mmCIF file of C-alpha atoms and ligand atoms in Angstrom:
data_model
loop_
_atom_site.group_PDB
_atom_site.id
_atom_site.type_symbol
_atom_site.label_atom_id
_atom_site.label_comp_id
_atom_site.label_asym_id
_atom_site.label_seq_id
_atom_site.Cartn_x
_atom_site.Cartn_y
_atom_site.Cartn_z
ATOM 1 C CA MET A 1 169.315 48.927 -77.069
ATOM 2 C CA ARG A 2 169.567 45.140 -76.785
ATOM 3 C CA GLU A 3 172.499 43.431 -75.138
ATOM 4 C CA LEU A 4 175.271 42.616 -77.655
ATOM 5 C CA THR A 5 176.318 39.011 -78.188
ATOM 6 C CA GLN A 6 179.898 37.959 -77.500
ATOM 7 C CA ALA A 7 180.464 37.579 -81.276
ATOM 8 C CA GLU A 8 179.282 41.143 -81.888
ATOM 9 C CA ARG A 9 181.527 42.478 -79.129
ATOM 10 C CA THR A 10 184.456 40.605 -80.656
ATOM 11 C CA THR A 11 183.774 42.141 -84.071
ATOM 12 C CA ILE A 12 183.540 45.635 -82.539
ATOM 13 C CA ALA A 13 186.861 45.082 -80.751
ATOM 14 C CA ARG A 14 188.410 43.984 -84.065
ATOM 15 C CA ILE A 15 187.055 47.039 -85.860
ATOM 16 C CA ILE A 16 188.660 49.349 -83.297
ATOM 17 C CA ARG A 17 191.904 47.377 -83.357
ATOM 18 C CA VAL A 18 192.278 47.351 -87.143
ATOM 19 C CA ASN A 19 191.382 51.037 -87.394
ATOM 20 C CA HIS A 20 193.910 51.936 -84.705
ATOM 21 C CA ALA A 21 196.537 49.864 -86.535
ATOM 22 C CA GLY A 22 195.565 51.396 -89.891
ATOM 23 C CA GLU A 23 195.887 54.938 -88.548
ATOM 24 C CA THR A 24 199.321 54.031 -87.200
ATOM 25 C CA GLY A 25 200.286 52.736 -90.655
ATOM 26 C CA ALA A 26 198.963 55.941 -92.251
ATOM 27 C CA ILE A 27 200.954 58.105 -89.822
ATOM 28 C CA ARG A 28 204.087 56.199 -90.825
ATOM 29 C CA ILE A 29 203.335 56.499 -94.559
ATOM 30 C CA TYR A 30 202.961 60.260 -94.239
ATOM 31 C CA ALA A 31 206.013 60.521 -91.971
ATOM 32 C CA ALA A 32 208.237 58.843 -94.584
ATOM 33 C CA GLN A 33 206.749 60.930 -97.400
ATOM 34 C CA ILE A 34 207.101 64.182 -95.423
ATOM 35 C CA TRP A 35 210.728 63.351 -94.697
ATOM 36 C CA ARG A 36 211.470 63.101 -98.420
ATOM 37 C CA ALA A 37 209.116 65.888 -99.486
ATOM 38 C CA ARG A 38 210.882 68.376 -97.204
ATOM 39 C CA LYS A 39 214.095 67.760 -99.155
ATOM 40 C CA HIS A 40 212.818 67.327 -102.709
ATOM 41 C CA TYR A 41 209.278 68.758 -102.986
ATOM 42 C CA PRO A 42 208.963 71.236 -100.106
ATOM 43 C CA ASP A 43 205.707 72.646 -101.515
ATOM 44 C CA MET A 44 204.032 69.281 -100.774
ATOM 45 C CA ALA A 45 205.043 69.101 -97.130
ATOM 46 C CA PRO A 46 202.275 71.285 -95.611
ATOM 47 C CA ALA A 47 199.434 69.231 -97.167
ATOM 48 C CA LEU A 48 201.063 65.966 -96.078
ATOM 49 C CA GLU A 49 201.615 67.361 -92.579
ATOM 50 C CA THR A 50 197.943 68.336 -92.309
ATOM 51 C CA MET A 51 196.910 64.818 -93.324
ATOM 52 C CA ARG A 52 199.321 63.266 -90.846
ATOM 53 C CA ALA A 53 197.867 65.474 -88.092
ATOM 54 C CA ASP A 54 194.391 64.129 -88.992
ATOM 55 C CA GLU A 55 195.666 60.544 -88.787
ATOM 56 C CA ILE A 56 197.276 61.222 -85.391
ATOM 57 C CA ARG A 57 193.930 62.521 -84.121
ATOM 58 C CA HIS A 58 192.072 59.512 -85.590
ATOM 59 C CA CYS A 59 194.571 57.164 -83.978
ATOM 60 C CA ALA A 60 193.986 58.781 -80.557
ATOM 61 C CA ILE A 61 190.197 58.416 -80.981
ATOM 62 C CA PHE A 62 190.557 54.658 -81.590
ATOM 63 C CA ARG A 63 193.041 54.324 -78.733
ATOM 64 C CA ALA A 64 190.481 55.913 -76.396
ATOM 65 C CA ALA A 65 187.731 53.669 -77.800
ATOM 66 C CA MET A 66 189.908 50.676 -76.908
ATOM 67 C CA THR A 67 190.103 51.633 -73.262
ATOM 68 C CA GLU A 68 186.339 52.188 -73.119
ATOM 69 C CA ARG A 69 185.664 48.746 -74.594
ATOM 70 C CA GLU A 70 188.442 46.903 -72.805
ATOM 71 C CA THR A 71 190.392 45.862 -75.851
ATOM 72 C CA ARG A 72 194.076 46.125 -76.686
ATOM 73 C CA PRO A 73 196.119 47.169 -79.736
ATOM 74 C CA CYS A 74 196.559 44.753 -82.639
ATOM 75 C CA ARG A 75 199.252 42.090 -82.131
ATOM 76 C CA VAL A 76 200.946 42.968 -85.398
ATOM 77 C CA MET A 77 201.345 46.709 -84.714
ATOM 78 C CA ALA A 78 205.049 46.527 -85.582
ATOM 79 C CA LEU A 79 204.117 45.160 -89.008
ATOM 80 C CA TRP A 80 201.656 48.011 -89.641
ATOM 81 C CA SER A 81 204.250 50.499 -88.551
ATOM 82 C CA LEU A 82 207.004 49.003 -90.697
ATOM 83 C CA GLY A 83 204.658 48.383 -93.640
ATOM 84 C CA GLY A 84 203.491 51.994 -93.523
ATOM 85 C CA PHE A 85 207.024 53.313 -93.474
ATOM 86 C CA VAL A 86 208.134 51.083 -96.377
ATOM 87 C CA ILE A 87 205.124 52.069 -98.523
ATOM 88 C CA GLY A 88 205.629 55.758 -97.715
ATOM 89 C CA PHE A 89 209.348 55.657 -98.388
ATOM 90 C CA ALA A 90 209.084 53.607 -101.600
ATOM 91 C CA THR A 91 206.337 55.765 -103.093
ATOM 92 C CA ALA A 92 208.175 58.988 -102.214
ATOM 93 C CA LEU A 93 211.211 57.706 -104.154
ATOM 94 C CA PHE A 94 209.085 57.615 -107.312
ATOM 95 C CA GLY A 95 208.230 61.291 -107.037
ATOM 96 C CA ARG A 96 205.347 63.570 -106.227
ATOM 97 C CA ASN A 97 202.726 61.910 -108.441
ATOM 98 C CA MET A 98 203.303 58.523 -106.815
ATOM 99 C CA ILE A 99 202.809 60.040 -103.354
ATOM 100 C CA TRP A 100 199.283 61.043 -104.379
ATOM 101 C CA VAL A 101 198.651 57.701 -106.107
ATOM 102 C CA CYS A 102 199.535 56.068 -102.775
ATOM 103 C CA THR A 103 197.183 58.323 -100.797
ATOM 104 C CA GLU A 104 194.345 57.641 -103.218
ATOM 105 C CA ALA A 105 194.920 53.857 -103.151
ATOM 106 C CA VAL A 106 195.065 53.653 -99.342
ATOM 107 C CA GLU A 107 192.149 56.007 -98.686
ATOM 108 C CA THR A 108 189.915 54.353 -101.298
ATOM 109 C CA THR A 109 190.529 50.907 -99.786
ATOM 110 C CA VAL A 110 190.041 52.234 -96.257
ATOM 111 C CA HIS A 111 186.831 53.997 -97.271
ATOM 112 C CA LYS A 112 185.305 50.738 -98.500
ATOM 113 C CA HIS A 113 186.028 49.073 -95.180
ATOM 114 C CA LEU A 114 184.779 52.028 -93.147
ATOM 115 C CA LEU A 115 181.439 51.801 -94.974
ATOM 116 C CA GLU A 116 181.214 48.115 -94.103
ATOM 117 C CA GLN A 117 182.062 48.880 -90.477
ATOM 118 C CA LEU A 118 179.451 51.643 -90.312
ATOM 119 C CA HIS A 119 176.841 49.248 -91.613
ATOM 120 C CA PHE A 120 177.709 46.784 -88.843
ATOM 121 C CA LEU A 121 177.883 49.402 -86.077
ATOM 122 C CA LYS A 122 174.747 51.401 -86.848
ATOM 123 C CA ASP A 123 172.423 49.548 -84.463
ATOM 124 C CA ARG A 124 175.143 48.035 -82.297
ATOM 125 C CA ASP A 125 177.466 50.833 -81.158
ATOM 126 C CA PRO A 126 176.105 54.315 -81.971
ATOM 127 C CA ALA A 127 178.990 56.157 -80.278
ATOM 128 C CA LEU A 128 181.597 54.329 -82.338
ATOM 129 C CA TYR A 129 179.392 54.739 -85.412
ATOM 130 C CA ASP A 130 179.432 58.543 -85.010
ATOM 131 C CA ALA A 131 183.192 58.649 -84.445
ATOM 132 C CA ILE A 132 183.930 56.537 -87.547
ATOM 133 C CA ASP A 133 181.385 58.436 -89.635
ATOM 134 C CA ALA A 134 183.210 61.725 -88.931
ATOM 135 C CA ILE A 135 186.618 60.142 -89.585
ATOM 136 C CA LYS A 136 185.312 58.680 -92.856
ATOM 137 C CA ASP A 137 184.524 62.196 -94.112
ATOM 138 C CA GLU A 138 188.089 63.333 -93.406
ATOM 139 C CA GLU A 139 189.548 60.275 -95.152
ATOM 140 C CA LEU A 140 187.411 61.157 -98.173
ATOM 141 C CA GLU A 141 188.876 64.672 -98.139
ATOM 142 C CA HIS A 142 192.366 63.125 -98.180
ATOM 143 C CA ARG A 143 191.386 60.932 -101.116
ATOM 144 C CA ASP A 144 189.815 63.789 -103.047
ATOM 145 C CA HIS A 145 192.840 66.013 -102.499
ATOM 146 C CA ALA A 146 195.086 63.193 -103.743
ATOM 147 C CA ILE A 147 192.974 62.750 -106.885
ATOM 148 C CA GLU A 148 193.040 66.485 -107.532
ATOM 149 C CA MET A 149 196.825 66.706 -107.225
ATOM 150 C CA GLN A 150 197.664 63.891 -109.667
ATOM 151 C CA SER A 151 198.989 64.846 -113.055
ATOM 152 C CA GLY A 152 197.914 61.629 -114.777
ATOM 153 C CA ARG A 153 198.431 57.895 -114.434
ATOM 154 C CA GLY A 154 201.026 55.866 -116.343
ATOM 155 C CA SER A 155 201.516 52.108 -116.231
ATOM 156 C CA ILE A 156 203.854 52.270 -113.190
ATOM 157 C CA ASP A 157 201.279 54.367 -111.337
ATOM 158 C CA ARG A 158 198.532 51.895 -112.227
ATOM 159 C CA ALA A 159 200.624 48.936 -111.056
ATOM 160 C CA ALA A 160 201.520 50.739 -107.815
ATOM 161 C CA TYR A 161 197.858 51.607 -107.238
ATOM 162 C CA ALA A 162 196.897 47.928 -107.544
ATOM 163 C CA VAL A 163 199.743 46.734 -105.280
ATOM 164 C CA ILE A 164 199.093 49.337 -102.560
ATOM 165 C CA SER A 165 195.326 48.705 -102.599
ATOM 166 C CA GLY A 166 195.950 44.963 -102.399
ATOM 167 C CA LEU A 167 198.430 45.278 -99.532
ATOM 168 C CA THR A 168 196.099 47.574 -97.587
ATOM 169 C CA ALA A 169 193.171 45.176 -98.027
ATOM 170 C CA LEU A 170 195.359 42.209 -97.063
ATOM 171 C CA MET A 171 196.567 43.919 -93.874
ATOM 172 C CA ILE A 172 192.990 44.786 -92.932
ATOM 173 C CA TRP A 173 191.868 41.240 -93.572
ATOM 174 C CA LEU A 174 194.745 39.698 -91.612
ATOM 175 C CA SER A 175 194.224 42.027 -88.665
ATOM 176 C CA THR A 176 190.541 41.185 -88.359
ATOM 177 C CA TRP A 177 190.856 37.443 -89.032
ATOM 178 C CA GLY A 178 188.541 37.613 -92.003
ATOM 179 C CA ASP A 179 185.826 39.736 -90.387
ATOM 180 C CA PRO A 180 185.642 42.135 -93.353
ATOM 181 C CA SER A 181 184.578 39.175 -95.500
ATOM 182 C CA LEU A 182 181.731 38.467 -93.065
ATOM 183 C CA MET A 183 180.724 42.136 -93.021
ATOM 184 C CA VAL A 184 180.704 42.277 -96.814
ATOM 185 C CA ARG A 185 178.471 39.203 -96.854
ATOM 186 C CA ASP A 186 176.012 40.803 -94.392
ATOM 187 C CA LEU A 187 176.038 44.057 -96.312
ATOM 188 C CA ARG A 188 175.270 42.360 -99.622
ATOM 189 C CA ARG A 189 172.578 40.181 -98.089
ATOM 190 C CA GLU A 190 170.809 43.232 -96.669
ATOM 191 C CA ARG A 191 170.994 45.098 -99.965
ATOM 192 C CA GLY A 192 169.483 42.050 -101.675
HETATM 193 FE FE1 FE2 B 201 192.800 58.378 -90.602
HETATM 194 FE FE1 FE2 B 202 193.594 59.602 -94.194
#
């Protein structure tokens, strides 16, 4: 494989950093939701705990990838952590349906970005490509489970879905200094 340019290495470092930060945010979302579910909807707790365990494993994979590629965690980790907790706590207050609306919104937004990352990594970092490809499948399972569990979608649910998707996309964009926009451009150009 050819030697990567400095710009490509920077993008790869940003991908790992934003994914590590995103997994941290997801862990915090689930932690807040589990905390409330245990009290008010105990039947939901096991599924949420399984998803949180997946996110903890994903987070560790990206942390290890950082060491291998000599990069460090995102500078706004505290914001991801706090943001995740606030989203998890707020959605759990609205009840069980909103918890699943939140999962679907986050996982759908994340999935879009993972596809863009995979496109970029395919010929540049096969090891990271394989790791993200496997994680992507698990995130899709989370999303599908969330869709399955919803009882319908009212106007508050629809508004929350839009806000949570928007916030997730904004955090991703901020943490990669606009790289997703560049990846989207490349992806579209290649598709023609
Ligand atoms: Fe994850
Ligand atoms: Fe997930």
